XYZ file of C-alpha atoms in Angstrom:
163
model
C 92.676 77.871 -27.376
C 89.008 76.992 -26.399
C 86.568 78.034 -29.086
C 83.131 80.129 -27.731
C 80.995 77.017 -28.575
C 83.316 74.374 -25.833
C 83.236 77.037 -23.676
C 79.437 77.204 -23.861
C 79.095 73.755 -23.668
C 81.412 73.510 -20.442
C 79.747 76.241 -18.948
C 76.540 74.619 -18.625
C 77.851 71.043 -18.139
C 79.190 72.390 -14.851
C 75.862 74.130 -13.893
C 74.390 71.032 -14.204
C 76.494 69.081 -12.529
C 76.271 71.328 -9.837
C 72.224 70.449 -9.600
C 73.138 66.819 -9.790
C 73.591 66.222 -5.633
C 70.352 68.172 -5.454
C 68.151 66.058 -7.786
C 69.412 63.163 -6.386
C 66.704 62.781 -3.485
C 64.369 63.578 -6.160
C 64.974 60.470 -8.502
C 62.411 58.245 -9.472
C 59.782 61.318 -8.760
C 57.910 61.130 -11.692
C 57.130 57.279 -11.472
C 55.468 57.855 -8.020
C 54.117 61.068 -8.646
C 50.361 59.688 -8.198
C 51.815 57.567 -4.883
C 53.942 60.460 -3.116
C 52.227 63.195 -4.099
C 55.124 64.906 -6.174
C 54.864 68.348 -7.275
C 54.634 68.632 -11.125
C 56.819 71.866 -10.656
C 59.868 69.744 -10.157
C 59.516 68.082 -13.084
C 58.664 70.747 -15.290
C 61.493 72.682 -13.858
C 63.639 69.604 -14.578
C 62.538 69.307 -18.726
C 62.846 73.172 -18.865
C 66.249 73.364 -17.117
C 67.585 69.871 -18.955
C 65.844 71.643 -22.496
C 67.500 75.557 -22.417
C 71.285 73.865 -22.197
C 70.585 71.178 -25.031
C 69.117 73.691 -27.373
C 71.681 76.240 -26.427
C 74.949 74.347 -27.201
C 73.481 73.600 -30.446
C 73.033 77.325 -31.240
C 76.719 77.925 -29.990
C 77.839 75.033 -31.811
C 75.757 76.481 -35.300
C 76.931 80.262 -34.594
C 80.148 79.632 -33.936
C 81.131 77.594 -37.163
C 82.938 75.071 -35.311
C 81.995 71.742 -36.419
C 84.937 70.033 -34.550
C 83.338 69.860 -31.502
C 79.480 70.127 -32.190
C 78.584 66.814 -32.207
C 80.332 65.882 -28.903
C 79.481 69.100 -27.381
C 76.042 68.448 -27.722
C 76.084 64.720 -26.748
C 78.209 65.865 -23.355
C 75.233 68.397 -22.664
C 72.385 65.613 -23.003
C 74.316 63.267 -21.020
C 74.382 65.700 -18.407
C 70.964 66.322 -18.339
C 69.715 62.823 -18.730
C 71.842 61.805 -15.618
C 70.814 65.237 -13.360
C 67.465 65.047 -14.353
C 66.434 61.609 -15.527
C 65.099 60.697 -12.416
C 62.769 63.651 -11.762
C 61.102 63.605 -15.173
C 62.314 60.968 -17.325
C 64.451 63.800 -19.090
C 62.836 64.089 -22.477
C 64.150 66.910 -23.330
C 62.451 67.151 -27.194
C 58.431 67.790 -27.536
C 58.972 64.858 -30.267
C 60.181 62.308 -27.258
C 57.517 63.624 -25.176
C 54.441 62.914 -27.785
C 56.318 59.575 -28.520
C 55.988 58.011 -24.848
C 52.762 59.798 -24.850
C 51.601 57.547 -27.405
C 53.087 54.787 -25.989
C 51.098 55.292 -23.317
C 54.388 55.729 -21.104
C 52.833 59.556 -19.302
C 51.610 58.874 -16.207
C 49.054 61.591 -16.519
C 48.489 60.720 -20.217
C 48.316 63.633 -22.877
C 48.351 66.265 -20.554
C 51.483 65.963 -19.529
C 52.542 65.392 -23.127
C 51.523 69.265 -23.563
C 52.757 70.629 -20.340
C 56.079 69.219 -21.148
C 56.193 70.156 -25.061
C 55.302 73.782 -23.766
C 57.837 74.264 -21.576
C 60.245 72.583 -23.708
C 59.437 75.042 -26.421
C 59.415 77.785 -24.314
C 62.708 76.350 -22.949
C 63.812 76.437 -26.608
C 62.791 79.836 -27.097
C 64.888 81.130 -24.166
C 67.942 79.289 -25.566
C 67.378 80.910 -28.951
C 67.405 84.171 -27.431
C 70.291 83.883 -25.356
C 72.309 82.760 -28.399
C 70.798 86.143 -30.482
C 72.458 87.724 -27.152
C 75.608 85.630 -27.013
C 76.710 86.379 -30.652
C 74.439 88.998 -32.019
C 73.748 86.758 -34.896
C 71.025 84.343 -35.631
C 69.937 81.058 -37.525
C 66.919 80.290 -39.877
C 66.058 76.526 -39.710
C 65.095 75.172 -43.113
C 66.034 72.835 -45.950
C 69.871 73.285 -47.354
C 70.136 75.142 -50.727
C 68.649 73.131 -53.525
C 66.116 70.931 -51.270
C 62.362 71.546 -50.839
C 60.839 71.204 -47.736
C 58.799 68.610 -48.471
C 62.250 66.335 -48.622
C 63.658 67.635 -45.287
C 60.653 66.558 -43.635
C 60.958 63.204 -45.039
C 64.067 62.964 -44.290
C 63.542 64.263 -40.338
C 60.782 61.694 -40.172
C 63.293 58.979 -41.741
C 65.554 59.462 -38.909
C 63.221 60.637 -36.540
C 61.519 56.947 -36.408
C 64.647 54.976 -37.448
């Protein structure tokens, strides 16, 4: 039997996959965006439809107690995205990759588009979070496992985070 959280996940792989011919003649968009004169609608609709799957199969994947699959699930999904979407706005996907090439000075249009993308990556988030409430009628607080502070999950997400 396929468990709700593969079925999630292969839902929205084939969505995307189904974009992928269509954001084909859009690769390489965001690197001539000052040149061609490239909407930056196309590539915010790119990091908002690459961010709601990605934060979505991880809610399926936490809701539906299945860690068999989670890990791959979630991979699948970003590889997905990266390759139907990579080209029209470097598929960051994460406000924390988006402030990291901002810093690294890797933006085109510098630190605004390090907020336009983190906000509709959030509010991509967002979305995903409520279609998950609607999916199972259940929900998720983020925090530090029982018997941690918060001050040591942060340490360790910035551990990883810059490993």
């Amino acid at each position: 039997l396929i468990s709700a959280d593969m079925a999630c996940g292969l839902l929205l792989q084939l969505v995307l996959l189904s974009t992928l011919p269509h954001a084909l003649p859009l690769r390489g968009c965001l690197a001539r965006m000052h040149k061609s004169g490239c909407q930056p609608k196309s590539t915010c609709t790119a990091e908002l439809v690459g961010t709601f799957p990605l934060v979505l199969t991880v809610g399926c994947n936490v809701l539906s107690n299945n860690p068999n699959w989670g890990g791959l699930s979630t991979a699948c999904s970003l590889m997905v995205g990266i390759y139907a979407l990579g080209g029209v706005s470097g598929a960051n996907f994460n406000p924390a990759v988006s402030i990291a090439l901002g810093v690294a000075g890797k933006m085109p249009d510098g630190f605004k588009q390090v907020a336009v993308y983190s906000a509709v990556q959030i509010v991509a988030g967002c979305c995903a979070a409520v279609a998950c409430r609607l999916f199972f009628r259940d929900s998720f607080n983020l925090g530090p496992a029982r018997g941690y502070h918060w001050w040591q999950a942060t340490l360790y997400e910035m551990m990883y985070t810059f490993a």
